[in-house]
Amino acid sequence: EAVDELKGERRAEPGEVKIEILVDAYIPGTYIPEEALRIEAYRRMAAVDSQEKKKEMERELTDRYGPLPDQVNNLLEVCELKILARKAGIKKISQEDDKVMLWPVRLTSRLERSLSRLYRNLSLKPRREMLGVRIPLDVNPLGFLQKLIGDIMAFGHSQHTK
């Protein structure tokens, strides 16, 4: 169940974020050979709900098993993406080829214009509360999405404070 949740294959409950993106994000058997320990690590990662807990998990894994392989780093970045998405009220992030869709996203026209200057291939479908954007081929999708959600929150916050 924890593995399915991290992969975004479980139906999202209120407050949960479903993520379906094209990255290798898992714990290799070569990193944590014992299956029970690997499953426990997945359970603990599924419970990560803050930056502090993510960093704590990263330190613990490094201390116990050594340097993190790319797949585990990606898994921790997926945890961070979920944290950001939850803060922004985004329930689902889905990727198909080089296009990613985020739901629900409610943007004012001013916020849409601001984001369109930063993200050239941005498309908003207000009725469906869906935001779509193409991810450049030479960019890490996790970092790109973290920045996009951060920008949505930053621009949205600055508009509410003016």
Coordinates of N, CA, C and O in Angstrom, one line a residue:
E1 N 0.8 -1.2 0.0 CA 0.0 0.0 0.0 C 0.9 1.3 0.0 O 0.6 2.2 -0.7
A2 N 1.9 1.3 0.8 CA 2.8 2.4 0.9 C 3.5 2.6 -0.4 O 3.7 3.7 -0.9
V3 N 4.0 1.5 -1.0 CA 4.6 1.6 -2.3 C 3.7 2.1 -3.4 O 4.0 3.0 -4.2
D4 N 2.4 1.6 -3.4 CA 1.5 2.1 -4.4 C 1.2 3.6 -4.2 O 1.0 4.3 -5.1
E5 N 1.1 4.0 -2.9 CA 0.8 5.4 -2.6 C 2.0 6.3 -3.2 O 1.7 7.3 -3.8
L6 N 3.2 5.9 -2.9 CA 4.3 6.7 -3.4 C 4.4 6.7 -4.9 O 4.8 7.7 -5.5
K7 N 3.9 5.6 -5.6 CA 3.9 5.6 -7.0 C 2.7 6.4 -7.6 O 2.6 6.5 -8.8
G8 N 1.8 6.7 -6.7 CA 0.6 7.5 -7.1 C -0.5 6.5 -7.7 O -1.3 7.0 -8.4
E9 N -0.4 5.3 -7.3 CA -1.4 4.3 -7.9 C -2.6 4.1 -7.0 O -3.5 3.3 -7.4
R10 N -2.6 4.7 -5.9 CA -3.8 4.6 -5.0 C -4.7 5.7 -5.2 O -4.3 6.8 -5.5
R11 N -6.0 5.5 -5.1 CA -6.9 6.6 -5.2 C -6.7 7.6 -4.1 O -6.6 7.3 -2.9
A12 N -6.6 8.9 -4.5 CA -6.3 10.0 -3.5 C -7.5 10.2 -2.6 O -8.6 10.4 -3.1
E13 N -7.2 10.3 -1.3 CA -8.2 10.6 -0.3 C -8.1 12.1 -0.1 O -7.1 12.7 -0.5
P14 N -9.0 12.7 0.6 CA -8.9 14.2 0.9 C -7.6 14.5 1.5 O -7.2 13.8 2.4
G15 N -6.9 15.5 1.0 CA -5.6 15.9 1.5 C -4.5 15.2 0.9 O -3.3 15.6 1.1
E16 N -4.7 14.2 0.2 CA -3.7 13.4 -0.5 C -3.4 14.0 -1.9 O -4.2 14.7 -2.4
V17 N -2.2 13.7 -2.3 CA -1.8 14.2 -3.7 C -1.4 12.9 -4.5 O -0.6 12.1 -4.0
K18 N -2.0 12.8 -5.6 CA -1.6 11.7 -6.5 C -0.7 12.2 -7.6 O -0.9 13.2 -8.3
I19 N 0.5 11.5 -7.7 CA 1.5 11.9 -8.6 C 1.8 10.8 -9.6 O 2.2 9.7 -9.1
E20 N 1.7 11.1 -10.9 CA 2.0 10.1 -11.9 C 3.0 10.8 -12.9 O 2.6 11.4 -13.9
I21 N 4.3 10.7 -12.6 CA 5.3 11.3 -13.5 C 6.3 10.3 -13.9 O 6.5 9.3 -13.2
L22 N 7.0 10.6 -15.0 CA 8.0 9.7 -15.6 C 9.4 9.9 -15.0 O 10.2 10.5 -15.6
V23 N 9.6 9.3 -13.8 CA 10.9 9.3 -13.2 C 11.1 7.9 -12.5 O 10.1 7.3 -12.1
D24 N 12.4 7.5 -12.4 CA 12.7 6.3 -11.7 C 12.8 6.7 -10.2 O 13.7 7.4 -9.8
A25 N 11.7 6.3 -9.5 CA 11.7 6.7 -8.1 C 11.3 5.4 -7.3 O 10.1 5.1 -7.2
Y26 N 12.3 4.8 -6.7 CA 12.1 3.6 -6.0 C 13.3 3.3 -5.1 O 14.4 3.9 -5.3
I27 N 13.2 2.3 -4.3 CA 14.4 1.8 -3.5 C 14.9 0.5 -4.1 O 14.2 -0.5 -4.0
P28 N 16.1 0.6 -4.7 CA 16.6 -0.6 -5.3 C 17.0 -1.7 -4.2 O 17.4 -1.3 -3.1
G29 N 16.8 -2.9 -4.6 CA 17.2 -4.0 -3.7 C 18.6 -4.1 -3.4 O 19.1 -4.6 -2.4
T30 N 19.4 -3.5 -4.3 CA 20.9 -3.4 -4.1 C 21.2 -2.4 -3.0 O 22.3 -2.4 -2.4
Y31 N 20.3 -1.4 -2.7 CA 20.5 -0.4 -1.7 C 20.1 -0.9 -0.4 O 20.8 -0.8 0.6
I32 N 18.8 -1.4 -0.3 CA 18.3 -2.1 0.9 C 18.0 -3.5 0.6 O 16.8 -3.7 0.1
P33 N 18.9 -4.4 0.7 CA 18.7 -5.8 0.3 C 17.5 -6.5 1.0 O 16.8 -7.3 0.3
E34 N 17.3 -6.3 2.3 CA 16.3 -7.0 3.0 C 14.9 -6.4 2.7 O 14.6 -5.2 3.0
E35 N 14.0 -7.2 2.2 CA 12.7 -6.7 1.7 C 11.9 -6.1 2.8 O 11.3 -5.0 2.6
A36 N 11.9 -6.6 4.0 CA 11.1 -6.1 5.1 C 11.6 -4.7 5.5 O 10.8 -3.8 5.7
L37 N 12.9 -4.5 5.4 CA 13.5 -3.1 5.7 C 13.1 -2.1 4.6 O 12.9 -1.0 4.8
R38 N 13.1 -2.7 3.4 CA 12.8 -1.8 2.2 C 11.3 -1.4 2.3 O 11.0 -0.2 2.1
I39 N 10.4 -2.3 2.7 CA 9.0 -2.0 2.8 C 8.8 -1.0 3.9 O 8.0 0.0 3.8
E40 N 9.5 -1.2 5.0 CA 9.5 -0.2 6.1 C 9.9 1.2 5.7 O 9.3 2.2 6.0
A41 N 11.0 1.2 4.9 CA 11.5 2.5 4.4 C 10.4 3.2 3.5 O 10.2 4.4 3.6
Y42 N 9.7 2.4 2.7 CA 8.6 2.9 1.8 C 7.5 3.5 2.7 O 7.0 4.6 2.5
R43 N 7.1 2.7 3.8 CA 6.1 3.2 4.7 C 6.5 4.5 5.3 O 5.6 5.4 5.4
R44 N 7.7 4.6 5.7 CA 8.1 5.9 6.4 C 8.2 7.0 5.4 O 7.8 8.1 5.8
M45 N 8.6 6.8 4.2 CA 8.6 7.8 3.2 C 7.2 8.3 2.8 O 7.0 9.5 2.6
A46 N 6.2 7.4 2.8 CA 4.9 7.7 2.5 C 4.3 8.7 3.6 O 3.4 9.4 3.3
A47 N 4.9 8.6 4.8 CA 4.4 9.5 5.9 C 5.1 10.8 5.9 O 4.8 11.7 6.8
V48 N 6.1 11.0 5.1 CA 6.8 12.3 5.1 C 5.9 13.4 4.7 O 5.3 13.4 3.6
D49 N 5.7 14.4 5.6 CA 4.8 15.5 5.3 C 5.4 16.9 5.5 O 4.6 17.8 5.6
S50 N 6.7 16.9 5.7 CA 7.3 18.2 5.9 C 8.8 18.1 5.4 O 9.3 17.1 5.2
Q51 N 9.3 19.3 5.1 CA 10.8 19.4 4.7 C 11.6 18.8 5.8 O 12.6 18.1 5.5
E52 N 11.3 19.0 7.0 CA 12.2 18.5 8.1 C 12.1 17.0 8.1 O 13.2 16.3 8.3
K53 N 11.0 16.4 7.9 CA 10.9 14.9 7.9 C 11.6 14.3 6.7 O 12.2 13.2 6.8
K54 N 11.5 15.0 5.6 CA 12.2 14.6 4.4 C 13.7 14.6 4.6 O 14.4 13.6 4.3
K55 N 14.3 15.6 5.2 CA 15.7 15.7 5.5 C 16.1 14.7 6.5 O 17.2 14.1 6.4
E56 N 15.3 14.4 7.5 CA 15.5 13.4 8.5 C 15.6 12.0 7.9 O 16.5 11.2 8.2
M57 N 14.7 11.8 7.0 CA 14.6 10.5 6.3 C 15.9 10.3 5.4 O 16.5 9.2 5.4
E58 N 16.3 11.4 4.7 CA 17.5 11.4 3.9 C 18.7 11.1 4.8 O 19.6 10.2 4.4
R59 N 18.8 11.7 5.9 CA 20.0 11.5 6.8 C 20.0 10.1 7.3 O 21.0 9.4 7.4
E60 N 18.8 9.6 7.7 CA 18.7 8.2 8.3 C 19.1 7.2 7.2 O 19.9 6.3 7.5
L61 N 18.6 7.3 6.0 CA 19.0 6.4 4.9 C 20.5 6.4 4.7 O 21.1 5.4 4.5
T62 N 21.0 7.6 4.6 CA 22.5 7.7 4.3 C 23.3 7.1 5.4 O 24.3 6.4 5.2
D63 N 22.9 7.4 6.7 CA 23.6 6.8 7.8 C 23.6 5.3 7.8 O 24.6 4.6 8.1
R64 N 22.4 4.7 7.5 CA 22.2 3.3 7.6 C 22.7 2.5 6.4 O 23.3 1.4 6.5
Y65 N 22.5 3.1 5.2 CA 22.8 2.3 4.0 C 23.8 2.9 3.0 O 24.1 2.4 2.0
G66 N 24.3 4.1 3.4 CA 25.3 4.8 2.5 C 24.7 5.8 1.6 O 23.5 6.1 1.7
P67 N 25.5 6.3 0.6 CA 25.0 7.4 -0.3 C 23.8 6.9 -1.0 O 23.6 5.8 -1.4
L68 N 22.9 7.9 -1.2 CA 21.6 7.6 -1.9 C 21.8 7.4 -3.4 O 22.3 8.3 -4.0
P69 N 21.2 6.3 -3.9 CA 21.2 6.2 -5.4 C 20.2 7.1 -6.0 O 19.3 7.7 -5.3
D70 N 20.4 7.4 -7.2 CA 19.5 8.4 -7.9 C 18.0 8.1 -7.7 O 17.2 9.0 -7.5
Q71 N 17.7 6.8 -7.8 CA 16.3 6.4 -7.7 C 15.7 6.8 -6.3 O 14.5 7.2 -6.2
V72 N 16.5 6.6 -5.2 CA 16.0 7.0 -3.9 C 16.0 8.5 -3.8 O 15.0 9.1 -3.2
N73 N 17.0 9.2 -4.3 CA 16.9 10.7 -4.3 C 15.6 11.1 -5.0 O 15.0 12.1 -4.5
N74 N 15.3 10.5 -6.1 CA 14.1 10.9 -6.9 C 12.8 10.6 -6.0 O 11.9 11.4 -6.0
L75 N 12.8 9.5 -5.3 CA 11.7 9.2 -4.4 C 11.5 10.3 -3.3 O 10.4 10.7 -3.0
L76 N 12.6 10.7 -2.8 CA 12.6 11.8 -1.8 C 12.1 13.1 -2.4 O 11.4 13.9 -1.8
E77 N 12.5 13.3 -3.6 CA 12.0 14.5 -4.3 C 10.5 14.5 -4.6 O 9.8 15.5 -4.6
V78 N 10.0 13.2 -4.9 CA 8.6 13.0 -5.1 C 7.9 13.4 -3.7 O 6.8 14.0 -3.8
C79 N 8.5 13.0 -2.6 CA 7.9 13.4 -1.3 C 7.8 14.9 -1.2 O 6.8 15.5 -0.7
E80 N 8.9 15.6 -1.6 CA 8.9 17.0 -1.5 C 7.9 17.7 -2.4 O 7.2 18.6 -2.1
L81 N 7.7 17.1 -3.6 CA 6.7 17.6 -4.6 C 5.3 17.4 -4.0 O 4.5 18.3 -4.1
K82 N 5.1 16.3 -3.3 CA 3.8 16.1 -2.6 C 3.5 17.2 -1.6 O 2.4 17.7 -1.4
I83 N 4.6 17.5 -0.8 CA 4.4 18.5 0.3 C 4.0 19.8 -0.4 O 3.1 20.5 0.1
L84 N 4.8 20.2 -1.4 CA 4.5 21.5 -2.1 C 3.1 21.5 -2.7 O 2.3 22.5 -2.6
A85 N 2.7 20.4 -3.4 CA 1.4 20.3 -4.0 C 0.3 20.5 -3.0 O -0.7 21.2 -3.2
R86 N 0.5 19.8 -1.9 CA -0.6 19.8 -0.8 C -0.7 21.3 -0.3 O -1.8 21.7 -0.2
K87 N 0.4 22.0 -0.1 CA 0.3 23.4 0.3 C -0.4 24.2 -0.7 O -1.1 25.2 -0.3
A88 N -0.2 23.9 -2.0 CA -0.8 24.7 -3.1 C -2.3 24.3 -3.4 O -2.9 24.9 -4.2
G89 N -2.7 23.2 -2.7 CA -4.1 22.7 -2.9 C -4.2 21.9 -4.2 O -5.3 21.6 -4.7
I90 N -3.1 21.4 -4.7 CA -3.1 20.6 -5.9 C -3.3 19.1 -5.5 O -2.6 18.6 -4.6
K91 N -4.2 18.4 -6.1 CA -4.6 17.1 -5.7 C -3.9 16.0 -6.7 O -3.8 14.9 -6.3
K92 N -3.6 16.4 -7.9 CA -3.1 15.5 -8.9 C -2.1 16.1 -9.8 O -2.4 17.2 -10.3
I93 N -1.0 15.4 -10.1 CA 0.0 15.8 -11.1 C 0.2 14.6 -12.0 O 0.5 13.5 -11.5
S94 N 0.0 14.8 -13.2 CA 0.1 13.7 -14.2 C 0.9 14.1 -15.4 O 0.8 15.2 -15.9
Q95 N 1.8 13.2 -15.8 CA 2.6 13.5 -16.9 C 2.4 12.5 -18.1 O 2.2 11.3 -17.8
E96 N 2.3 13.0 -19.3 CA 2.3 12.2 -20.5 C 3.3 12.7 -21.5 O 3.2 13.9 -21.8
D97 N 4.3 12.0 -21.8 CA 5.4 12.4 -22.6 C 6.0 13.7 -22.0 O 6.4 13.6 -20.8
D98 N 6.1 14.8 -22.7 CA 6.7 16.0 -22.2 C 5.7 17.0 -21.6 O 6.0 18.1 -21.2
K99 N 4.4 16.6 -21.5 CA 3.4 17.5 -20.9 C 3.0 17.0 -19.6 O 2.7 15.8 -19.3
V100 N 2.8 18.0 -18.7 CA 2.4 17.7 -17.3 C 1.1 18.5 -17.0 O 1.0 19.6 -17.5
M101 N 0.2 17.8 -16.3 CA -1.1 18.5 -16.0 C -1.2 18.5 -14.5 O -0.9 17.5 -13.8
L102 N -1.7 19.6 -13.9 CA -1.9 19.8 -12.5 C -3.4 20.1 -12.3 O -3.9 20.9 -13.0
W103 N -4.0 19.4 -11.3 CA -5.4 19.7 -10.9 C -5.6 19.8 -9.4 O -4.9 19.1 -8.7
P104 N -6.5 20.5 -8.9 CA -7.1 21.7 -9.5 C -6.1 22.9 -9.3 O -5.4 23.0 -8.3
V105 N -6.2 23.7 -10.3 CA -5.4 25.0 -10.2 C -6.3 26.1 -10.6 O -6.9 26.1 -11.7
R106 N -6.5 27.1 -9.7 CA -7.3 28.2 -10.0 C -6.4 29.4 -10.1 O -5.7 29.8 -9.1
L107 N -6.3 30.0 -11.2 CA -5.5 31.2 -11.4 C -6.3 32.4 -11.8 O -7.2 32.3 -12.7
T108 N -5.9 33.6 -11.3 CA -6.5 34.8 -11.8 C -5.8 35.1 -13.1 O -4.8 34.5 -13.4
S109 N -6.4 35.9 -13.9 CA -5.8 36.2 -15.2 C -4.4 36.9 -15.0 O -3.5 36.7 -15.8
R110 N -4.3 37.7 -14.0 CA -3.0 38.3 -13.7 C -1.9 37.3 -13.4 O -0.8 37.3 -13.9
L111 N -2.3 36.3 -12.6 CA -1.4 35.2 -12.2 C -1.0 34.4 -13.4 O 0.1 34.0 -13.7
E112 N -2.0 34.1 -14.3 CA -1.8 33.3 -15.5 C -0.8 34.1 -16.4 O 0.1 33.5 -17.0
R113 N -1.0 35.4 -16.5 CA 0.0 36.2 -17.4 C 1.4 36.1 -16.8 O 2.4 36.0 -17.5
S114 N 1.5 36.3 -15.5 CA 2.8 36.2 -14.8 C 3.5 34.9 -15.1 O 4.7 34.8 -15.4
L115 N 2.7 33.8 -14.9 CA 3.3 32.4 -15.1 C 3.6 32.2 -16.6 O 4.6 31.5 -16.9
S116 N 2.8 32.7 -17.5 CA 3.0 32.5 -18.9 C 4.3 33.2 -19.3 O 5.0 32.7 -20.3
R117 N 4.8 34.2 -18.6 CA 6.1 34.8 -19.0 C 7.2 33.9 -18.6 O 8.3 33.9 -19.3
L118 N 7.1 33.1 -17.5 CA 8.1 32.2 -17.1 C 8.0 30.9 -17.8 O 9.1 30.2 -18.0
Y119 N 6.8 30.4 -18.1 CA 6.6 29.1 -18.7 C 5.9 29.3 -20.0 O 4.7 29.4 -20.1
R120 N 6.7 29.2 -21.1 CA 6.1 29.6 -22.4 C 5.0 28.7 -22.9 O 4.1 29.1 -23.6
N121 N 5.1 27.4 -22.5 CA 4.1 26.5 -23.0 C 2.9 26.2 -22.0 O 2.4 25.1 -21.9
L122 N 2.6 27.2 -21.3 CA 1.5 27.1 -20.3 C 0.1 27.1 -20.9 O -0.1 27.9 -21.8
S123 N -0.7 26.2 -20.4 CA -2.1 26.3 -20.9 C -3.0 26.1 -19.7 O -2.8 25.2 -18.9
L124 N -4.0 26.9 -19.6 CA -5.0 26.8 -18.5 C -6.4 26.5 -19.0 O -6.8 27.1 -20.0
K125 N -7.0 25.5 -18.4 CA -8.4 25.2 -18.7 C -9.2 25.5 -17.5 O -9.4 24.6 -16.6
P126 N -9.7 26.7 -17.4 CA -10.4 27.2 -16.1 C -11.6 26.3 -15.7 O -11.8 26.0 -14.5
R127 N -12.4 25.9 -16.7 CA -13.6 25.1 -16.3 C -13.2 23.8 -15.7 O -13.9 23.3 -14.8
R128 N -12.1 23.2 -16.1 CA -11.7 21.9 -15.5 C -10.6 22.1 -14.4 O -10.2 21.2 -13.8
E129 N -10.3 23.4 -14.2 CA -9.3 23.8 -13.1 C -8.0 23.0 -13.4 O -7.4 22.5 -12.5
M130 N -7.6 23.0 -14.6 CA -6.4 22.2 -15.0 C -5.4 23.2 -15.6 O -5.7 24.0 -16.4
L131 N -4.1 22.9 -15.2 CA -3.0 23.7 -15.7 C -2.1 22.7 -16.4 O -1.8 21.7 -15.9
G132 N -1.7 23.0 -17.7 CA -0.8 22.1 -18.4 C 0.4 22.9 -18.8 O 0.3 24.1 -19.1
V133 N 1.5 22.2 -18.9 CA 2.8 22.8 -19.3 C 3.7 21.8 -19.8 O 3.7 20.6 -19.4
R134 N 4.5 22.1 -20.8 CA 5.5 21.2 -21.4 C 6.7 21.3 -20.6 O 7.2 22.4 -20.3
I135 N 7.3 20.2 -20.3 CA 8.6 20.2 -19.6 C 9.7 20.1 -20.6 O 9.7 19.2 -21.5
P136 N 10.6 21.0 -20.6 CA 11.8 21.0 -21.5 C 12.5 19.6 -21.4 O 12.7 19.1 -20.3
L137 N 13.0 19.1 -22.5 CA 13.6 17.8 -22.5 C 14.8 17.7 -21.7 O 15.1 16.6 -21.1
D138 N 15.6 18.7 -21.5 CA 16.9 18.7 -20.8 C 16.7 19.1 -19.3 O 17.7 19.3 -18.7
V139 N 15.5 19.0 -18.8 CA 15.2 19.5 -17.5 C 14.7 18.3 -16.6 O 13.9 17.5 -17.1
N140 N 15.1 18.2 -15.4 CA 14.6 17.2 -14.4 C 13.2 17.6 -14.1 O 12.9 18.7 -13.6
P141 N 12.2 16.6 -14.4 CA 10.8 16.9 -14.2 C 10.5 17.3 -12.7 O 9.6 18.1 -12.5
L142 N 11.1 16.6 -11.8 CA 10.8 16.9 -10.4 C 11.2 18.3 -10.0 O 10.4 19.0 -9.4
G143 N 12.4 18.7 -10.4 CA 12.8 20.1 -10.1 C 12.0 21.1 -10.8 O 11.6 22.2 -10.2
F144 N 11.6 20.8 -12.0 CA 10.8 21.7 -12.8 C 9.4 21.9 -12.1 O 8.9 23.0 -12.0
L145 N 8.8 20.8 -11.7 CA 7.5 20.9 -11.1 C 7.5 21.5 -9.7 O 6.6 22.3 -9.3
Q146 N 8.6 21.3 -8.9 CA 8.8 22.0 -7.7 C 8.8 23.5 -7.9 O 8.2 24.3 -7.1
K147 N 9.6 23.9 -8.9 CA 9.7 25.4 -9.2 C 8.4 25.9 -9.6 O 8.0 27.0 -9.2
L148 N 7.7 25.2 -10.5 CA 6.4 25.7 -11.0 C 5.4 25.9 -9.9 O 4.8 26.9 -9.7
I149 N 5.3 24.9 -9.0 CA 4.4 25.0 -7.9 C 4.8 26.1 -6.9 O 4.0 26.9 -6.4
G150 N 6.1 26.2 -6.7 CA 6.6 27.3 -5.9 C 6.3 28.7 -6.5 O 5.9 29.6 -5.7
D151 N 6.4 28.8 -7.8 CA 6.0 30.0 -8.5 C 4.5 30.3 -8.4 O 4.1 31.5 -8.1
I152 N 3.7 29.3 -8.5 CA 2.2 29.5 -8.4 C 1.9 30.0 -7.0 O 1.2 31.0 -6.8
M153 N 2.6 29.4 -6.0 CA 2.3 29.9 -4.6 C 2.9 31.3 -4.3 O 2.2 32.1 -3.7
A154 N 4.1 31.6 -4.9 CA 4.7 32.9 -4.6 C 3.9 34.0 -5.3 O 3.6 35.0 -4.7
F155 N 3.6 33.8 -6.6 CA 2.8 34.8 -7.3 C 1.4 35.0 -6.7 O 0.9 36.1 -6.6
G156 N 0.8 33.8 -6.4 CA -0.6 33.9 -5.8 C -0.6 34.6 -4.5 O -1.4 35.4 -4.2
H157 N 0.4 34.3 -3.7 CA 0.5 35.0 -2.4 C 0.8 36.5 -2.5 O 0.1 37.3 -1.9
S158 N 1.7 36.8 -3.4 CA 2.0 38.3 -3.6 C 0.7 39.0 -4.1 O 0.6 40.2 -3.8
Q159 N -0.1 38.4 -4.9 CA -1.3 39.0 -5.4 C -2.3 39.2 -4.3 O -3.0 40.2 -4.2
H160 N -2.4 38.2 -3.4 CA -3.3 38.4 -2.3 C -2.9 39.4 -1.2 O -3.7 39.9 -0.5
T161 N -1.6 39.7 -1.2 CA -1.1 40.7 -0.2 C -1.1 42.1 -0.7 O -0.8 43.0 0.0
K162 N -1.4 42.3 -2.0 CA -1.4 43.6 -2.6 C -2.7 44.3 -2.5 O -3.7 43.7 -2.4

